[in-house]
Tab-separated table of C-alpha atoms and ligand atoms in Angstrom:
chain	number	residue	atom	x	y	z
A	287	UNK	CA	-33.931	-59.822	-45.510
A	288	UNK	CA	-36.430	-58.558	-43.298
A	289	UNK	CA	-35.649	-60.977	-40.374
A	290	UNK	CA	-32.071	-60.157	-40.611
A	291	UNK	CA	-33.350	-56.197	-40.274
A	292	UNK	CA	-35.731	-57.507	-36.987
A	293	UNK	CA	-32.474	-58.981	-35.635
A	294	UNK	CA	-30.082	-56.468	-36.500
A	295	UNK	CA	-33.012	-53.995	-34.456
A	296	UNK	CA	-32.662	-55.950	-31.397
A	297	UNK	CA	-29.224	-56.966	-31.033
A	298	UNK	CA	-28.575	-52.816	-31.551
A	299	UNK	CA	-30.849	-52.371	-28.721
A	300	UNK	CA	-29.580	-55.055	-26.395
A	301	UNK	CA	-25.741	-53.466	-27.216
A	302	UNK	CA	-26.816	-50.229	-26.538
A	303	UNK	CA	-28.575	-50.890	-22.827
A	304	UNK	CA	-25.256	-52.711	-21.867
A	305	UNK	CA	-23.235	-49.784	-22.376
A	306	UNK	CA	-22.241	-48.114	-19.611
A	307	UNK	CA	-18.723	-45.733	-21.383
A	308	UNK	CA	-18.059	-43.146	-23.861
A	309	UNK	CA	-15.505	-45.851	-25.527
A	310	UNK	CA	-17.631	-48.929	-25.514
A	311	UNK	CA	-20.608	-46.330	-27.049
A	312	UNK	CA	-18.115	-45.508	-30.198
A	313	UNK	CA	-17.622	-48.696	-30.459
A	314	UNK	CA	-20.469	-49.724	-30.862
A	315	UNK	CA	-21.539	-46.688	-33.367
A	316	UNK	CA	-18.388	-47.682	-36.145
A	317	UNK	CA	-20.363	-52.010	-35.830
A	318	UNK	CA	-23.654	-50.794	-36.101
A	319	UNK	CA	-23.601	-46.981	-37.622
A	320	UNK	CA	-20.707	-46.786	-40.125
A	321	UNK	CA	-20.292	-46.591	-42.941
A	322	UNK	CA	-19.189	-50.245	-43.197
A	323	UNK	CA	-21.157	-51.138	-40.440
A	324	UNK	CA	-23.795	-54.103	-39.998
A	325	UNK	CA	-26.472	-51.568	-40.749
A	326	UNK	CA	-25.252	-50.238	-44.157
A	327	UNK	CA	-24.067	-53.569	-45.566
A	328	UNK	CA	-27.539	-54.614	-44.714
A	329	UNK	CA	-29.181	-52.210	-46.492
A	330	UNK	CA	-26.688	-52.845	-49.764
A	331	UNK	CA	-28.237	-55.802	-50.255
A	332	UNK	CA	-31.214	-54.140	-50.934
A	333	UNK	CA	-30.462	-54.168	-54.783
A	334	UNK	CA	-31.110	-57.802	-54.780
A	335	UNK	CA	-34.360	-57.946	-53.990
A	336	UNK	CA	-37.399	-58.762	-55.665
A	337	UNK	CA	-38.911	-55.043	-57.662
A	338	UNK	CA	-42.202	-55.904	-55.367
A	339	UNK	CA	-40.834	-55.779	-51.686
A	340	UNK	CA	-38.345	-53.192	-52.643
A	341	UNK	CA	-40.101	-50.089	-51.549
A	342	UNK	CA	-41.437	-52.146	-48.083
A	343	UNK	CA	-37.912	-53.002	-46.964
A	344	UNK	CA	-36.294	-50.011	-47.954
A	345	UNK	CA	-38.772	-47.887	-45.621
A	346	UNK	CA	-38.447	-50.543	-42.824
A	347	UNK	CA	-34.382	-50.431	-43.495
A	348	UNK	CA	-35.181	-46.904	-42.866
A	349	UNK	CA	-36.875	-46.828	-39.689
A	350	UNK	CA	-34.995	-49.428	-38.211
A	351	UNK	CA	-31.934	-47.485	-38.960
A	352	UNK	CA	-33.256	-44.109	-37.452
A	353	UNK	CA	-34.462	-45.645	-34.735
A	354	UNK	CA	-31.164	-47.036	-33.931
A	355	UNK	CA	-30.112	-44.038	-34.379
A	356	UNK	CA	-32.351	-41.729	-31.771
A	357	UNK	CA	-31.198	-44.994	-28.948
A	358	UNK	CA	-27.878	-43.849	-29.381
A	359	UNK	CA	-28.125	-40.209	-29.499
A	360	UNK	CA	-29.904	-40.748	-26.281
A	361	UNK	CA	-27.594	-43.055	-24.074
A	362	UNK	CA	-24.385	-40.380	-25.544
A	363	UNK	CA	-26.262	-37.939	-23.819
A	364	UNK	CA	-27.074	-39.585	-20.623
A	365	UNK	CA	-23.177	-40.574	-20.751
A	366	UNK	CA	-22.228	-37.011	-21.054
A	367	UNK	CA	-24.553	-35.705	-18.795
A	368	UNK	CA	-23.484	-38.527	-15.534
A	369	UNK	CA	-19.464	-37.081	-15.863
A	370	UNK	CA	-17.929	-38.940	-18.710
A	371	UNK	CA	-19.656	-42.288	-17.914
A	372	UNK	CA	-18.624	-43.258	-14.435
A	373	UNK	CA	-21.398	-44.794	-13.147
A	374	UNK	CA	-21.390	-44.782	-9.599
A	375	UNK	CA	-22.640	-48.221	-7.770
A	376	UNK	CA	-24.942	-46.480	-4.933
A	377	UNK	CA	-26.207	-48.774	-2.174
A	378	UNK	CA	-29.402	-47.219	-1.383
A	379	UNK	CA	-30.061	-49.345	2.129
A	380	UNK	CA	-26.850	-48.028	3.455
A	381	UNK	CA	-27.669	-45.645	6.425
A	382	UNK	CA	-27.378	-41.263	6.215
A	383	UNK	CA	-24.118	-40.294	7.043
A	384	UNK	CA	-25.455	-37.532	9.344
A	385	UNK	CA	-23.664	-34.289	9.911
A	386	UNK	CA	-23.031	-32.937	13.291
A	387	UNK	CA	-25.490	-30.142	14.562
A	388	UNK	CA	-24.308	-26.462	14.821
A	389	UNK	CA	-25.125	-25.271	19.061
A	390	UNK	CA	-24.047	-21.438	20.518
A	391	UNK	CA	-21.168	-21.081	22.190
A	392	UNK	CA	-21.330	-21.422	25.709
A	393	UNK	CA	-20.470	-17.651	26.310
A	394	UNK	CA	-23.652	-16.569	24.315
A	395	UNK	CA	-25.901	-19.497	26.138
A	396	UNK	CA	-24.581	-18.288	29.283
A	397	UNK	CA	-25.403	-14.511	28.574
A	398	UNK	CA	-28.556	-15.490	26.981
A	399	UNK	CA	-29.509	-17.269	30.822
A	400	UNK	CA	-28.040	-13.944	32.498
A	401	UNK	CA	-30.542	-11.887	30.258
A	402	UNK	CA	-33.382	-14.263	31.048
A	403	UNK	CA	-32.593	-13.406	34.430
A	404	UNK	CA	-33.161	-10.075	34.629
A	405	UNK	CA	-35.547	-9.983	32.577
A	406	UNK	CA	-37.909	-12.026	34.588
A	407	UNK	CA	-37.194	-9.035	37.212
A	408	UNK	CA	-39.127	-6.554	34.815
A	409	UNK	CA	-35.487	-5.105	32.715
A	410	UNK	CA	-35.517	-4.216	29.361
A	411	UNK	CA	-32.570	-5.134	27.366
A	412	UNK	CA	-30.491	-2.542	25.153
A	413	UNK	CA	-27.444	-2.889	23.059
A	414	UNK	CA	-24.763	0.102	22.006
A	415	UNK	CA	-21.911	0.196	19.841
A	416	UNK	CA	-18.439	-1.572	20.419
A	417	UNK	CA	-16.528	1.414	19.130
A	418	UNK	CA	-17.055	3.980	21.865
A	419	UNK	CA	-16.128	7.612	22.466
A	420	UNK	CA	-14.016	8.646	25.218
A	421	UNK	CA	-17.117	10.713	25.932
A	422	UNK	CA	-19.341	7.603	26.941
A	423	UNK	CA	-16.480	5.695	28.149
A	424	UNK	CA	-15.102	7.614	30.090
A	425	UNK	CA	-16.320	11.229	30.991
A	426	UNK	CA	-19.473	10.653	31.325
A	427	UNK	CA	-18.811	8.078	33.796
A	428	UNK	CA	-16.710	10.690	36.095
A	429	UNK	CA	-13.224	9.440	35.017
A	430	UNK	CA	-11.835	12.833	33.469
A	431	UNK	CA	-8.712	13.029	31.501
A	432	UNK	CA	-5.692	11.912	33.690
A	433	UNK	CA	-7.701	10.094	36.034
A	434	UNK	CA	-5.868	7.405	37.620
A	435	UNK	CA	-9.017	5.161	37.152
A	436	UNK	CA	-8.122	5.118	33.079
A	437	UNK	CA	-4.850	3.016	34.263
A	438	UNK	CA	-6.802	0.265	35.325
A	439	UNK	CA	-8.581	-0.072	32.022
A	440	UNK	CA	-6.142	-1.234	29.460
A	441	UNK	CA	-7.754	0.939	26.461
A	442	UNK	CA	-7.399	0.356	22.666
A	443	UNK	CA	-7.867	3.589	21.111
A	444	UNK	CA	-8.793	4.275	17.524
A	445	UNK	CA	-7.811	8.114	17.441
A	446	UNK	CA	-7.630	10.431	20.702
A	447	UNK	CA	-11.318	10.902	21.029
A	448	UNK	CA	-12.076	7.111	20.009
A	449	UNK	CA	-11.946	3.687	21.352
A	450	UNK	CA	-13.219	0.458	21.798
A	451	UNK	CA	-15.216	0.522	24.607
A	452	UNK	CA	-13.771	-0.908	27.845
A	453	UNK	CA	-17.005	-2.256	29.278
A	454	UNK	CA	-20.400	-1.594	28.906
A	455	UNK	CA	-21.340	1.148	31.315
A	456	UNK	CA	-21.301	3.801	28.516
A	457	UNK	CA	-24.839	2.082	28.154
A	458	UNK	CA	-25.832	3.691	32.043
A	459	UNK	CA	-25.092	7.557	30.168
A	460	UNK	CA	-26.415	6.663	26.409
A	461	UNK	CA	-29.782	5.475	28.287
A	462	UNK	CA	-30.325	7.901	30.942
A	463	UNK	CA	-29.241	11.431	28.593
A	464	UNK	CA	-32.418	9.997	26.343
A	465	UNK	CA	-35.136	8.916	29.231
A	466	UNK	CA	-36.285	10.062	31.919
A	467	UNK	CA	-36.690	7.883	35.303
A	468	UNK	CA	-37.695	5.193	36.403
A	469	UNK	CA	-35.325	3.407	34.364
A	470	UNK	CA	-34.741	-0.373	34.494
A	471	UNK	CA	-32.037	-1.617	31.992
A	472	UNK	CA	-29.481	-4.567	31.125
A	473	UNK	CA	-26.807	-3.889	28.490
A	474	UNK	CA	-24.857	-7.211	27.110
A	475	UNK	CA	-21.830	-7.011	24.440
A	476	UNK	CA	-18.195	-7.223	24.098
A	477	UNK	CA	-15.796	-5.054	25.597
A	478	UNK	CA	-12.009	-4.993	24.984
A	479	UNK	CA	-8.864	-4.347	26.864
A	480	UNK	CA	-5.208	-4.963	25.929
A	481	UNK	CA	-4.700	-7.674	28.377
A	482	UNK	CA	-4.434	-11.934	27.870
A	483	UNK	CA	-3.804	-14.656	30.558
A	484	UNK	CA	-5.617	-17.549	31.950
A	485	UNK	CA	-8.167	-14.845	33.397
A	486	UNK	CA	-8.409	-12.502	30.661
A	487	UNK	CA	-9.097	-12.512	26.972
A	488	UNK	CA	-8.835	-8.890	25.038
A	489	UNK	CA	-12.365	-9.574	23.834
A	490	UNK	CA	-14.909	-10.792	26.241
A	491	UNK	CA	-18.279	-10.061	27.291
A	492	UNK	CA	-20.077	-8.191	30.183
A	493	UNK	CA	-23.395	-7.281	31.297
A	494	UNK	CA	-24.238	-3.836	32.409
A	495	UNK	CA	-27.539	-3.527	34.386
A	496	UNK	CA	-28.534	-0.299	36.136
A	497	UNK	CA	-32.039	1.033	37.906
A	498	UNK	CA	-33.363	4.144	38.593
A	499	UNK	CA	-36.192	5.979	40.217
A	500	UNK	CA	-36.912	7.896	43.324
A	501	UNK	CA	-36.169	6.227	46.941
A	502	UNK	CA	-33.780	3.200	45.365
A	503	UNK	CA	-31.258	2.538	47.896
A	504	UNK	CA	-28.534	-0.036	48.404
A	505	UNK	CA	-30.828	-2.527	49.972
A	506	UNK	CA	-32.432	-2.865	46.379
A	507	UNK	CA	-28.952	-3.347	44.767
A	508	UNK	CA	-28.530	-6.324	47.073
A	509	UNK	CA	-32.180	-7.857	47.213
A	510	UNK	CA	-31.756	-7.865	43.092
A	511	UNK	CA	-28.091	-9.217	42.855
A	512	UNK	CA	-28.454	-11.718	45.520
A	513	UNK	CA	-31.725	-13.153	43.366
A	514	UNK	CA	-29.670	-13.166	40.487
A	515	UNK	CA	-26.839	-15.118	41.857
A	516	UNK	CA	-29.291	-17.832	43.423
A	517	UNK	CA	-30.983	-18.268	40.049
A	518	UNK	CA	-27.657	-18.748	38.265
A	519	UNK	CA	-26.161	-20.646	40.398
A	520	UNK	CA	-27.464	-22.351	43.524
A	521	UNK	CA	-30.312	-21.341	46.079
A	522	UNK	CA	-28.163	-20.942	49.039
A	523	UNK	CA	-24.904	-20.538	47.295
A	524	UNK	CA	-22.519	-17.917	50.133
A	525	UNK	CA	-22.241	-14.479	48.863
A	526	UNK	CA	-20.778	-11.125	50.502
A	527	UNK	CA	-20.688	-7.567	49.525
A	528	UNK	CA	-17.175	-6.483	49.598
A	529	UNK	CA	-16.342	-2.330	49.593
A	530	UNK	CA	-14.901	-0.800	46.663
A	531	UNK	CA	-14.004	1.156	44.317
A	532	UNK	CA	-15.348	2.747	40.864
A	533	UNK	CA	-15.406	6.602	39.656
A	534	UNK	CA	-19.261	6.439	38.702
A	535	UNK	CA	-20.677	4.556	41.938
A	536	UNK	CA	-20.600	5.753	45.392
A	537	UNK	CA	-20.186	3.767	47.964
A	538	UNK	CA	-19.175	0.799	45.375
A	539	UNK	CA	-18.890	-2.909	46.024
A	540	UNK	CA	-17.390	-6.113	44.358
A	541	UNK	CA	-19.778	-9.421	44.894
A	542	UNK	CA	-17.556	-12.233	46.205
A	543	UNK	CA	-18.925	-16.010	45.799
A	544	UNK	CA	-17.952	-18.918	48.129
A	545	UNK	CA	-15.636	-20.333	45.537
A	546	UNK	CA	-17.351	-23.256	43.392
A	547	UNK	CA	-14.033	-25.340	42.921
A	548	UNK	CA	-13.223	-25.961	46.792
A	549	UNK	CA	-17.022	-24.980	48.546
A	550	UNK	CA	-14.657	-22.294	50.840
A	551	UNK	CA	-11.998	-24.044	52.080
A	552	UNK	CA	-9.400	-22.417	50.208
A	553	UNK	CA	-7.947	-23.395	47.146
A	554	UNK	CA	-5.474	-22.558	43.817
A	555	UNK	CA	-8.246	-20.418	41.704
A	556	UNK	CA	-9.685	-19.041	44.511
A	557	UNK	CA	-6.281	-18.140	46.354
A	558	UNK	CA	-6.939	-19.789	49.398
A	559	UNK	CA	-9.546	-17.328	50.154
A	560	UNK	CA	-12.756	-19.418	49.564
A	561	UNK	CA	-14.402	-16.665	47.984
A	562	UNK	CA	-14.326	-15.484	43.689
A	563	UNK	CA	-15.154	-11.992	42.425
A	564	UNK	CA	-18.157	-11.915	40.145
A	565	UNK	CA	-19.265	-8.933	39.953
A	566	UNK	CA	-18.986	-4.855	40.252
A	567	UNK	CA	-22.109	-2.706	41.425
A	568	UNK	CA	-23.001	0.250	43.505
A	569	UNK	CA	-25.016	3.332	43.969
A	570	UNK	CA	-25.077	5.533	40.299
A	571	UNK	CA	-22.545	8.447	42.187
A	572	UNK	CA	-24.546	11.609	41.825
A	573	UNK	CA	-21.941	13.371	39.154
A	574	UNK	CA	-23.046	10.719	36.817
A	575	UNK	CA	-26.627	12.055	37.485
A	576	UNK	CA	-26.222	15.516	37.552
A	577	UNK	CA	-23.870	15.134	33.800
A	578	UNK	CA	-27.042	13.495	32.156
A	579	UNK	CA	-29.188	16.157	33.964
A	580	UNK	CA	-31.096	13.968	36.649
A	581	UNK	CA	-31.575	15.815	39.914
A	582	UNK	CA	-29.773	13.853	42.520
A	583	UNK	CA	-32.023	14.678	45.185
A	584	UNK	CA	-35.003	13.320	43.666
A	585	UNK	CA	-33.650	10.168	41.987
A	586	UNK	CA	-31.489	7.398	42.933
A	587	UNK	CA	-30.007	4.424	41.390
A	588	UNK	CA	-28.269	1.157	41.236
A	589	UNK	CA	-25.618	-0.140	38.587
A	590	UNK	CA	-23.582	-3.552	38.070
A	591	UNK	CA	-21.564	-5.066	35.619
A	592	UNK	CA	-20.969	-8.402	35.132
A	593	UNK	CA	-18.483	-10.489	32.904
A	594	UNK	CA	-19.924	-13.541	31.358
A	595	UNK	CA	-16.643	-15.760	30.542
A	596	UNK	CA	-16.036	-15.601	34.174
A	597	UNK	CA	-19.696	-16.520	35.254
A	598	UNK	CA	-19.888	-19.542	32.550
A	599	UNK	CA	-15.895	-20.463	33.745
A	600	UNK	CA	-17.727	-20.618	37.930
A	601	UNK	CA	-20.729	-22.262	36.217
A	602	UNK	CA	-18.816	-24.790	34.215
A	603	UNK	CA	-15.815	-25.990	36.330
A	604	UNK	CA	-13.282	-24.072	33.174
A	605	UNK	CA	-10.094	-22.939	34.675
A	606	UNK	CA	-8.488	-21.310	31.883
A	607	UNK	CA	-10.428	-18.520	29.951
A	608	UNK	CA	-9.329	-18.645	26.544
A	609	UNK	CA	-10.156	-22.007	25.798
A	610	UNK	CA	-13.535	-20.211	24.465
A	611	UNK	CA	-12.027	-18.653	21.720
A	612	UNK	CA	-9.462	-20.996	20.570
A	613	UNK	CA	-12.510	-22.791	18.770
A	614	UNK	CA	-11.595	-26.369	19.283
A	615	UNK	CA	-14.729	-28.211	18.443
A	616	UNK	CA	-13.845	-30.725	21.084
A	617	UNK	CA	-14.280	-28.482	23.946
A	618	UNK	CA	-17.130	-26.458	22.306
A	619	UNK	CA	-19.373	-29.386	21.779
A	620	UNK	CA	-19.350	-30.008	25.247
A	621	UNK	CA	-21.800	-27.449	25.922
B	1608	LIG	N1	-17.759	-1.146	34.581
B	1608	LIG	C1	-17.148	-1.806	35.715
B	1608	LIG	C2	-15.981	-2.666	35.174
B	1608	LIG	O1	-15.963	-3.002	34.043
B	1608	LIG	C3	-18.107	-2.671	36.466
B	1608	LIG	C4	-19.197	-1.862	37.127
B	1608	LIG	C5	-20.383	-1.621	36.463
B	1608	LIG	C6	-19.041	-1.379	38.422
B	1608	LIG	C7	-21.388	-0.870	37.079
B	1608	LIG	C8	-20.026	-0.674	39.054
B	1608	LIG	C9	-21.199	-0.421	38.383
B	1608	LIG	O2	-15.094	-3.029	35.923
C-alpha cells in the first residue's frame, strides 16, 4: 500500500510537468483527482489494512493527495495566466528585430541650421502666434485696407479683423512696440496662403530677421545676408541684390542665387536665368518706425524674410515642394 501511494505521488507529478493545455490538465484531474480516480480507489483500500498502520497510511494518503492537489492548482493557473495554454516556442539566440529610428523633418533641420546661423551673428530668437490680426499683419506693416499689396498675399481669414498670418513680419511690429533699440531678432514659424503648386504649399515656413539701432544702413543688410548665404550654402556661391518691392521696406530688394541645379547657365527651375530668388529684405521704411513710435531720424534698421522649404529644396537638389508634406517615409528618411 504505501509503495503504490509513493508511485501514484510521482507518476502525478511527472503527468503534471508534461502538461502543457487546459484539456490535457482536466484530463488528467478526472485519472488522478476524481472521484473514481487512481487516487480515491487507492485510498478505498484503506479498509483492508492491518488496525496498526491504519492511522500512518491514512495521513500519508492524505498528504500525498493534497499535495497532488496544490501541483495542479498551480500549473491551472500558470495555464490561465500564459492565454489559454499556448505556449509559445521562443528562440532566444535569434537576433532583435530593431525598429527604425524617428529623425526631424528636413524642413525643421533646415530651419534649425538657418537659426544657428544667425544666431552665431549675436540674434535672439522669438516666436508669435500663427493666428494673426490684420493689425500685425498688415497695418502695422504699412499695407492699409485696400492696398494693392494685400493682393499679392493670398490671405485666409478667420473673421474680418482675423487671419492666419501671411508671413512672419508681424514679429518686426510685436517686437519693436515692446523694446526699445538696438534690437537684433530672428522670428521662425509657419505662415499660410491659399495657394498650391510645385513651388508653393498653403503651409510653409519662413524666417523673419530684422536689426535695429542708430547708423544701420544697407551696407549692414548685405555684409549680414551675404554671410548667411555663404554659411548655408557655399563660400563663394554668386549672389546679387535685385531692387524691389515691399510696403514696410524702403528701398527693398529680393536676393537672387546663381542657380544650384545648372551653376548659371540657364536652366528649367531657374528659367534660363541662372539665378533663384531666396530671399526678401530691405531698409525697415520709416512709417513702420514712426507706427511703433521709434524716431526715424535717430534709428535705422534692416529686415528679411526667408522661406525655408525653398532654402532646403536649393540645399537638397528637391524640385517639387510638396513632397515634404505628403509624408512618404521613403523620401523623409532620406534626410
Ligand atoms: N514678408 C515678406 C514676404 O513674405 C518678406 C520680407 C520680409 C521682405 C522682411 C522684406 C523684409 O514676402
Amino acid at each position: 500500500m504505501e509503495n503504490e501511494l509513493q508511485r501514484l505521488k510521482a507518476e502525478a507529478e511527472e503527468a503534471l510537468h508534461a502538461i502543457g493545455d487546459k484539456a490535457a490538465l482536466e484530463e488528467f484531474r478526472v485519472k488522478f483527482l476524481g472521484r473514481k480516480g487512481l487516487l480515491s480507489s487507492t485510498m478505498k483500500q484503506l479498509g483492508k489494512v492491518s488496525k496498526e498502520d491504519r492511522p500512518r497510511l491514512g495521513k500519508l494518503a492524505n498528504t500525498i493527495k493534497k499535495g497532488v492537489e496544490e501541483l495542479f492548482q498551480d500549473k491551472k493557473e500558470v495555464l490561465e495566466s500564459s492565454g489559454g495554454g499556448i505556449v509559445e516556442d521562443v528562440d532566444l539566440s535569434l537576433p532583435g528585430r530593431s525598429l527604425p529610428f524617428g529623425k526631424l523633418h528636413p524642413v525643421t533641420q533646415v530651419m534649425d541650421e538657418i537659426c544657428a546661423v544667425f544666431e552665431g551673428m549675436g540674434f535672439a530668437v522669438a516666436e508669435g502666434p500663427d493666428v494673426e490680426t490684420d493689425h500685425y499683419n498688415f497695418e502695422a506693416l504699412n499695407i492699409p485696407k485696400h492696398h494693392p499689396a494685400r493682393d499679392m498675399h493670398d490671405t485666409f481669414y478667420v473673421s474680418d479683423s482675423i487671419l492666419l498670418r501671411t508671413h512672419t513680419s508681424p514679429m518686426q511690429a510685436r517686437i519693436m512696440e515692446n523694446q526699445e533699440p538696438p534690437l537684433r531678432y530672428i522670428a521662425p514659424g509657419k505662415v499660410y496662403r491659399c495657394d498650391s503648386d510645385i513651388t508653393h504649399t498653403p503651409m510653409f515656413v519662413q524666417v523673419e530677421g530684422f536689426l535695429v539701432d542708430r547708423k544701420v544702413s544697407f551696407a549692414d543688410l548685405k555684409g549680414v545676408l551675404s554671410s548667411f548665404i555663404h554659411r548655408m550654402f557655399r563660400d563663394d556661391l554668386p549672389l546679387r541684390f535685385r531692387p524691389s518691392f515691399f510696403p514696410f521696406t524702403e528701398p527693398s530688394a529680393e536676393v537672387d542665387i546663381a542657380c544650384v541645379f545648372c551653376g548659371g547657365s540657364g536652366c528649367r527651375i531657374c528659367k534660363r536665368t541662372g539665378w533663384i530668388e531666396i530671399l526678401g529684405a530691405g531698409l525697415i521704411d520709416p512709417e513702420v518706425m514712426k507706427m511703433v513710435g521709434y524716431d526715424p531720424d535717430e534709428f535705422s534698421g534692416f529686415a528679411f524674410g526667408l522661406g525655408v522649404e525653398r532654402i532646403a529644396m536649393l540645399k537638397y537638389g528637391i524640385d517639387d515642394i510638396r513632397l515634404y508634406y505628403e509624408n512618404d517615409l521613403r523620401f523623409l528618411s532620406q534626410f
